[in-house]
Coordinates of C-alpha atoms in Angstrom, one line a residue:
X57 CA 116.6 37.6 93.5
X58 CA 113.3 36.6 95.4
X59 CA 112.7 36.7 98.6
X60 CA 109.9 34.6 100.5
X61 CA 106.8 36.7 101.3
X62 CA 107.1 36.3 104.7
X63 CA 110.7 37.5 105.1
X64 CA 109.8 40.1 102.9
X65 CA 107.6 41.9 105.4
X66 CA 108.2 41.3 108.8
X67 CA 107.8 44.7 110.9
X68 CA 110.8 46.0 113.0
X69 CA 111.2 44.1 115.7
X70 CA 110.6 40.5 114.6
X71 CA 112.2 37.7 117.2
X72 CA 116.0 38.9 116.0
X73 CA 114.7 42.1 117.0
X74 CA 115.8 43.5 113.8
X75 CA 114.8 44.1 110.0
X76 CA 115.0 41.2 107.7
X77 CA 118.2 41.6 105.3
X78 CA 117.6 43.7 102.4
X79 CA 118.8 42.4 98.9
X80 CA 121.6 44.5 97.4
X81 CA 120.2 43.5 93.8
X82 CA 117.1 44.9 95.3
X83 CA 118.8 48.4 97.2
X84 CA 120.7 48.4 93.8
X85 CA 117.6 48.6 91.6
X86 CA 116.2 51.0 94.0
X87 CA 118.8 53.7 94.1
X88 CA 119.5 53.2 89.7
X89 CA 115.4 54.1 89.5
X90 CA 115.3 56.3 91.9
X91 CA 118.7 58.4 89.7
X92 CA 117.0 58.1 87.0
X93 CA 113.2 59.9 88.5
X94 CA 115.7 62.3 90.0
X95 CA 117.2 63.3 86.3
X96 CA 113.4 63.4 84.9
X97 CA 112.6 66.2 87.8
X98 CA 111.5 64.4 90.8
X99 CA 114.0 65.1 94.1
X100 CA 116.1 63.1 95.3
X101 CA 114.9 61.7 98.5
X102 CA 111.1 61.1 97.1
X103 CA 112.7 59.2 94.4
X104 CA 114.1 56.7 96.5
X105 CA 110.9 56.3 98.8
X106 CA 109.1 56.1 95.8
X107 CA 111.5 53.5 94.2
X108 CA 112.1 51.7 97.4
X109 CA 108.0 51.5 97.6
X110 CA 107.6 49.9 94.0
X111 CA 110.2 47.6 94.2
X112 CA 108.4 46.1 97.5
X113 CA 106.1 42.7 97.6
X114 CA 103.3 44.4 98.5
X115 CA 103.8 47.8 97.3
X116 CA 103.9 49.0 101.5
X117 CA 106.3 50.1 103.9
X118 CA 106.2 51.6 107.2
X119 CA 108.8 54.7 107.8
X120 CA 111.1 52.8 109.5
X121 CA 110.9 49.8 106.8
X122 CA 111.9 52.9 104.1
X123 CA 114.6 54.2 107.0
X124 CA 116.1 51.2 107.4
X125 CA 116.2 49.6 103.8
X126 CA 117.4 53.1 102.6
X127 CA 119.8 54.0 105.3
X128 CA 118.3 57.3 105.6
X129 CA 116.8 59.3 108.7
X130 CA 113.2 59.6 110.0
X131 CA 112.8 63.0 109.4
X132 CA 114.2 62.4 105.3
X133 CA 111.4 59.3 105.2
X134 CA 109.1 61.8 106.1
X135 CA 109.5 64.9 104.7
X136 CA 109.6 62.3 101.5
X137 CA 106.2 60.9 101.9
X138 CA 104.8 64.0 103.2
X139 CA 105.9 65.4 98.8
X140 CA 105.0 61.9 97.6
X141 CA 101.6 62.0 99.1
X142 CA 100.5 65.8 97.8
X143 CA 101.6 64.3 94.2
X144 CA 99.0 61.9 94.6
X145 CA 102.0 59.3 94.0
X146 CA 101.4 57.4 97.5
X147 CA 98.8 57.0 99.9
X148 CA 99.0 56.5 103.8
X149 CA 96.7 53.9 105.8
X150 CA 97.1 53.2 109.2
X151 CA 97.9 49.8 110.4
X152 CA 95.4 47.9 112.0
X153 CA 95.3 48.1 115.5
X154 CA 98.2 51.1 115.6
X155 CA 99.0 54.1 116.0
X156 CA 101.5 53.4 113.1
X157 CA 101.2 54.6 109.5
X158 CA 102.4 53.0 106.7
X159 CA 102.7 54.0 103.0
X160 CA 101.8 52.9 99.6
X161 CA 102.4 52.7 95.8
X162 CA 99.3 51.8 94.1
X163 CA 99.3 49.4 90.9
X164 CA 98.2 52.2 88.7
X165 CA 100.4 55.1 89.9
X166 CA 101.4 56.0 86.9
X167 CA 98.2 56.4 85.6
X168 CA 96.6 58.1 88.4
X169 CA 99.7 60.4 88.1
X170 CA 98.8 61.3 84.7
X171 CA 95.2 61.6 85.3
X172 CA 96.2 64.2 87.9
X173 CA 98.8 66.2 85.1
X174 CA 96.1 66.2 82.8
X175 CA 94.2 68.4 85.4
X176 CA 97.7 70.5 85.8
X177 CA 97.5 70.7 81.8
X178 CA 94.6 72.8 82.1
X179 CA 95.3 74.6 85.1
X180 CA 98.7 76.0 83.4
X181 CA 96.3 76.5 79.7
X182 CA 93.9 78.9 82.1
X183 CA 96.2 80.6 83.8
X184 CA 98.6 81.4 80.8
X185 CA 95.4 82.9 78.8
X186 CA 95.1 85.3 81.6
X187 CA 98.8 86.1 81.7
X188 CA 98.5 87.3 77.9
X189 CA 96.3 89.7 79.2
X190 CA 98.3 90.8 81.7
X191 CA 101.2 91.4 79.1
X192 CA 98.8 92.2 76.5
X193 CA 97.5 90.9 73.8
X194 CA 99.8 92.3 70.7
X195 CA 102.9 91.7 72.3
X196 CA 106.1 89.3 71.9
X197 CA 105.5 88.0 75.4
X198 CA 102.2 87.2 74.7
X199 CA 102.9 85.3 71.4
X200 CA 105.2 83.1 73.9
X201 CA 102.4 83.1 76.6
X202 CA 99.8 81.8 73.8
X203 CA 102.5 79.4 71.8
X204 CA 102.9 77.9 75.9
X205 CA 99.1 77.6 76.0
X206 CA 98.3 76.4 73.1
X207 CA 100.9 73.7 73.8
X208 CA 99.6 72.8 77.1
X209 CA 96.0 72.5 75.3
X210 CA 97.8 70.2 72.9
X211 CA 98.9 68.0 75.9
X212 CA 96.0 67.8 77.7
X213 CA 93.9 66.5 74.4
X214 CA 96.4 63.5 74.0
X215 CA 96.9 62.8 77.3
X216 CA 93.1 62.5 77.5
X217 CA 93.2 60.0 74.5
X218 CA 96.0 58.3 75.4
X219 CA 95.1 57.5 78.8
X220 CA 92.0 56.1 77.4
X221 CA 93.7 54.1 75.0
X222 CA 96.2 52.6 78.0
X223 CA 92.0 51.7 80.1
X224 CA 91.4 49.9 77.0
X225 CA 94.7 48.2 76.4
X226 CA 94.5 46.9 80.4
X227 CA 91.3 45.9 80.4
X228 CA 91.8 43.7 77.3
X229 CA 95.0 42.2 78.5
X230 CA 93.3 41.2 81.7
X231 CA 94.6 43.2 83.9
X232 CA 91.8 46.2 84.8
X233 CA 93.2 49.2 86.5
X234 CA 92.1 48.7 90.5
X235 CA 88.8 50.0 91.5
X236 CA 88.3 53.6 91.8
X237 CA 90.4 54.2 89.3
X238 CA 89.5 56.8 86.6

């Protein structure tokens, strides 16, 4: 189902004085995404901000656009973004001439996202090498510690490629990752 852009985004408020009706096809969607980023890892309430944020025109929202359209509270909208935001999985801008915030998904989340693992890779690689010293070097736990490592080594080399290989593939299919990405 589509929606005209302009119904789409009106801000709380508009001359009904309320939010434009939000699509169950749509709030559907949402909350099946948002299950499934939940049973990958990702908490409950940050999946639905984050799913309700994708699934938008414009990839914006202000909190009470997400409280609203998600039926949740203020304090759940932003105790969501406040996780989503330290992931590095949505930014906040300030709406021009407010006080207001609102929040966004960029085009290349996912890839930004993985950029910023690749750094956790190695992070997790450093730190496990100096837990097999802590344990010491000739011991079980250390043959775990160094089989973890050597996997999150492993990781962080193919992610590197890969991620190259997904710049390529988008800038050959003619649509480049947005400026100031990686």
């Amino acid at each position: 189902m589509t929606m005209e852009r302009s119904e789409e985004h009106e801000a709380p408020g508009n001359a009904e004085g309320t939010e434009p009706e939000y699509p169950r096809d749509v709030a559907a969607f949402v909350e099946r995404f948002a299950a499934d980023l939940n049973a990958a890892g990702l908490q409950r309430m940050p999946s639905r901000v984050f799913a309700c944020l994708l699934a938008s025109e414009d990839g914006a929202l202000s909190s009470a656009q997400l409280a609203e359209r998600l039926r949740i509270s203020p304090a759940a909208v932003s105790g969501a973004v406040r996780y989503l935001s330290q992931v590095h999985m949505i930014s906040r801008e300030r709406l021009p001439g407010s006080r207001r915030e609102q929040y966004r998904v960029d085009q290349d989340v996912w890839y930004r996202s993985f950029t910023n693992r690749d750094q956790m890779y190695r992070r997790w690689e450093q730190t496990l090498q100096s837990g097999i010293e802590a344990v010491g070097p000739t011991t079980m736990a250390a043959e775990r510690l160094a089989e973890t490592a050597a996997f999150m080594a492993f990781l962080e080399e193919q992610m590197a490629q890969l991620l190259d290989r997904w710049h390529a593939h988008r800038s050959v299919s003619g649509r480049p990752l947005e400026s100031g990405s990686p």
